[in-house]
Coordinates of C-alpha atoms in Angstrom, one line a residue:
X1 CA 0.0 0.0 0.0
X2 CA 1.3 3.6 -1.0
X3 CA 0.3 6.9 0.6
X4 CA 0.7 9.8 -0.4
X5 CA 3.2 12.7 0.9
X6 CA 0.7 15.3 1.9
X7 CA 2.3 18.7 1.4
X8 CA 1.2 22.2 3.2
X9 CA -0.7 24.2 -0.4
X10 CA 1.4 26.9 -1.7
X11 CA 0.1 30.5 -1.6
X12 CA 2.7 32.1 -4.3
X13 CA 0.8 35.6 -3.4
X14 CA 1.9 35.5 0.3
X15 CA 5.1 34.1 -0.3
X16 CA 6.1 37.0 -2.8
X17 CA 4.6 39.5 -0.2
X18 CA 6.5 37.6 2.3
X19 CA 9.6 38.3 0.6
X20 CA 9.1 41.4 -0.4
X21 CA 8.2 42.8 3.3
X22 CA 11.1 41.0 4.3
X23 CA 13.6 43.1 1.8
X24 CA 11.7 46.2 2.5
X25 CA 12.9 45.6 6.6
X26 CA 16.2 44.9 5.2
X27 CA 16.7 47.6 2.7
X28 CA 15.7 50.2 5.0
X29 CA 17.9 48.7 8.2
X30 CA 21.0 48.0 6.1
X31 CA 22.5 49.6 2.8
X32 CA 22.1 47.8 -0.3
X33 CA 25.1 46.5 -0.2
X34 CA 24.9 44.9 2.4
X35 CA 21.8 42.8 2.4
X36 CA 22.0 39.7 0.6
X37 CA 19.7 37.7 -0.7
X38 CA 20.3 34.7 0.9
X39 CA 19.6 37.0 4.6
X40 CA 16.0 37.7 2.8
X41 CA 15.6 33.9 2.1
X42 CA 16.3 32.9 5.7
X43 CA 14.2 35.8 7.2
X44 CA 11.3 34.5 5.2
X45 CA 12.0 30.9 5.4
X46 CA 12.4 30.1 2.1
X47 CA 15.4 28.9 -1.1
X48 CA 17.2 31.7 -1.8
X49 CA 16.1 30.4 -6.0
X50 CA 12.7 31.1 -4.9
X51 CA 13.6 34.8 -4.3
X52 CA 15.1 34.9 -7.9
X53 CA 12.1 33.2 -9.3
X54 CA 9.8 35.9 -8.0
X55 CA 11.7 38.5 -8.6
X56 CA 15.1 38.1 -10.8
X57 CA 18.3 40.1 -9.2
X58 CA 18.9 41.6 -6.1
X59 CA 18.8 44.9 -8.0
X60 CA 14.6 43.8 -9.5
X61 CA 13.8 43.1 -5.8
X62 CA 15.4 46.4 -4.7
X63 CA 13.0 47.7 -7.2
X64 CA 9.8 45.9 -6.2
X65 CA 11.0 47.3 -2.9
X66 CA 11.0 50.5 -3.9
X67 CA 8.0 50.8 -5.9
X68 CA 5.7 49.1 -2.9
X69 CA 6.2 52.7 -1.2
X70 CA 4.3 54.4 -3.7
X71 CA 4.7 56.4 -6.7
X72 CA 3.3 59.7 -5.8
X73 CA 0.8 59.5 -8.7
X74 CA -1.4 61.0 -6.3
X75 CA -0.1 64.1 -6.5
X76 CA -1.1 65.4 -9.7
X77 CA -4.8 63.9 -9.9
X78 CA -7.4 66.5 -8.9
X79 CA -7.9 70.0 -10.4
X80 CA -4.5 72.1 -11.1
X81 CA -6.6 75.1 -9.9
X82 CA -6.0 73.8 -6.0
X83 CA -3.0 71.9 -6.2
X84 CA -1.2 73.9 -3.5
X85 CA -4.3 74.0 -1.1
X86 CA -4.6 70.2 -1.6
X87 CA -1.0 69.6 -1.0
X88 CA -0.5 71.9 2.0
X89 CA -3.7 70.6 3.5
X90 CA -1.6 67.2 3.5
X91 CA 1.3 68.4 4.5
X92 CA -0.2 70.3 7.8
X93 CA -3.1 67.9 8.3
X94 CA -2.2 64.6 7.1
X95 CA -1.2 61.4 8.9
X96 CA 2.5 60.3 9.3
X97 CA 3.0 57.8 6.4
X98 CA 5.4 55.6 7.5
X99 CA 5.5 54.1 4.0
X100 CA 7.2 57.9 3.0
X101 CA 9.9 57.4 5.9
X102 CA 10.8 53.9 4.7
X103 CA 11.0 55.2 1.2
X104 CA 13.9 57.4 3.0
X105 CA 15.4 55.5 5.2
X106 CA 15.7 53.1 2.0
X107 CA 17.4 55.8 0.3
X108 CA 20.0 57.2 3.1
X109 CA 20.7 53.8 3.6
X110 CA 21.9 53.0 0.3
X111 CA 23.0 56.1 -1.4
X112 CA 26.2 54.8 -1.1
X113 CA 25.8 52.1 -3.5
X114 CA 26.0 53.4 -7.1
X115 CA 24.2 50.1 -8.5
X116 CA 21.4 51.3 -6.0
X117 CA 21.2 55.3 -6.7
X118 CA 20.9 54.0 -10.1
X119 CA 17.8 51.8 -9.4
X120 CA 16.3 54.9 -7.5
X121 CA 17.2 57.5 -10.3
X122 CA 14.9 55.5 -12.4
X123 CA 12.3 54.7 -10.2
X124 CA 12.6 58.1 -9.3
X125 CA 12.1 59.4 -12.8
X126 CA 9.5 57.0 -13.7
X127 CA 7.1 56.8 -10.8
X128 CA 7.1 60.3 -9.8
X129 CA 9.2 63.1 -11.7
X130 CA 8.4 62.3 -15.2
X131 CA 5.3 62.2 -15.0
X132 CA 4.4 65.4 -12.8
X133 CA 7.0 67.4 -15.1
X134 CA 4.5 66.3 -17.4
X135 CA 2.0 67.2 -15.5
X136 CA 3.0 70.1 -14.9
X137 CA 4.1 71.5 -18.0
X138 CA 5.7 74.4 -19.2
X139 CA 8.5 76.7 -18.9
X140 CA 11.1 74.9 -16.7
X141 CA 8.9 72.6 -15.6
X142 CA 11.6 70.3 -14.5
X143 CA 13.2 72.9 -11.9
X144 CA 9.6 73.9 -10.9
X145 CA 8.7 70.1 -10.3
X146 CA 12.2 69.6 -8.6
X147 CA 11.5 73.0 -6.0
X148 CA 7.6 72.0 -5.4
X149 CA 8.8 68.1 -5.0
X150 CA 11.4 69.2 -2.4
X151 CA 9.4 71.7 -0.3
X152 CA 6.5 68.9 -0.1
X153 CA 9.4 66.2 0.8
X154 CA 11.1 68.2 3.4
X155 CA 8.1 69.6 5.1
X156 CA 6.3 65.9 5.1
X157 CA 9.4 64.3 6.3
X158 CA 9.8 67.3 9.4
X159 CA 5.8 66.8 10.2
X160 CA 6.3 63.4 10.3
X161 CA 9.5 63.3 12.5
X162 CA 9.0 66.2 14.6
X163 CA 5.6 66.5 16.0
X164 CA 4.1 70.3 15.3
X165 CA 3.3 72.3 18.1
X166 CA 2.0 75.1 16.6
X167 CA -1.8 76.6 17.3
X168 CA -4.4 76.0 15.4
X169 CA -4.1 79.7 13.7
X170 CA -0.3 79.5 13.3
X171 CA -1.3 75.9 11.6
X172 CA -3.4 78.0 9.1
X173 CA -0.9 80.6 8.5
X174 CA 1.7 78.1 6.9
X175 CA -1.1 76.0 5.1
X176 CA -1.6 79.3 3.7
X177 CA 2.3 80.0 2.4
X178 CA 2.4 76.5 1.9
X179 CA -0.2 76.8 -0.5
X180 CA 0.7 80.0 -2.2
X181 CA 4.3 78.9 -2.5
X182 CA 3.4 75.2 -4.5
X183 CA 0.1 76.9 -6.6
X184 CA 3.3 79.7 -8.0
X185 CA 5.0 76.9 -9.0
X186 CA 2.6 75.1 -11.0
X187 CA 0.9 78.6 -12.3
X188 CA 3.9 80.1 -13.3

């Protein structure tokens, strides 16, 4: 009589995301040169060929990494009219977003690495510049995007690092210059 071998059903969906929280937690503890990929297979439990199966090279799953924070894409949808209201009304009001800090930490930790700053360059230009310098439009639209993108980084990474004690009217006053300063840059 034969039996069987009964085996646990594969989920290739949680495994993928289980690898790719796991090299998120990496990327953003270590530098990219230093994690390996073998260090993701053992946090995960898993071959370290599985990894490459999913995902290719170290360098795609630094991507995938970097593309689960977000793209930003958010940013230009809604009227151009209130752009700078909208986006200082985040930037005052909004919750922390931790998914913005990893998508530093990731950075800081691996600017180092030129086969990294490479990957984020892209992403970078793909995901997010590109496409709001398109957006956006116009006469030197890629210094415009570059100013209004670092303003709403700076002041997103501060609020969410340093907790604003302000009053509720000073709170107002720079939503206001906020505002005016981000709606210049796209009107201009």
């Amino acid at each position: 009589m034969s039996f069987a071998v009964c085996q646990r059903p594969r989920n290739a969906a949680a495994t993928r995301g289980a690898i790719l929280d796991a090299a998120s937690k990496r990327f953003t503890a270590e530098s990219y040169d230093q994690v390996g990929m073998r260090d993701i297979a053992r946090d995960v439990g898993v071959d370290p060929a599985l990894i490459s199966r999913y995902f290719g090279s170290k360098e795609d799953l630094f991507r995938a990494v970097i593309d689960d924070c977000g793209s930003g894409k958010d940013i230009t949808e809604g009227d151009r009219a209130t752009f700078g209201e909208r986006m200082a009304d985040e930037i005052v009001y909004g919750e922390r977003n931790d998914s913005k800090l990893a998508w530093l930490l990731l950075m800081l930790r691996s600017a180092s690495s030129p086969k990294a700053t490479e990957v984020i360059n892209r992403a970078c230009s793909e995901a997010f510049f590109d496409p709001f310098i398109q957006w956006m439009g116009g006469q030197d639209a890629p210094v415009r995007v570059r100013i209004a993108a670092g303003l709403m980084m700076g002041l997103s990474v501060s609020r969410d690092l340093t907790e604003l004690s302000m009053s509720p009217d000073e709170c107002e006053r720079l939503k206001a210059r906020i505002a005016s300063l981000l709606q210049g840059l796209v009107d201009e």
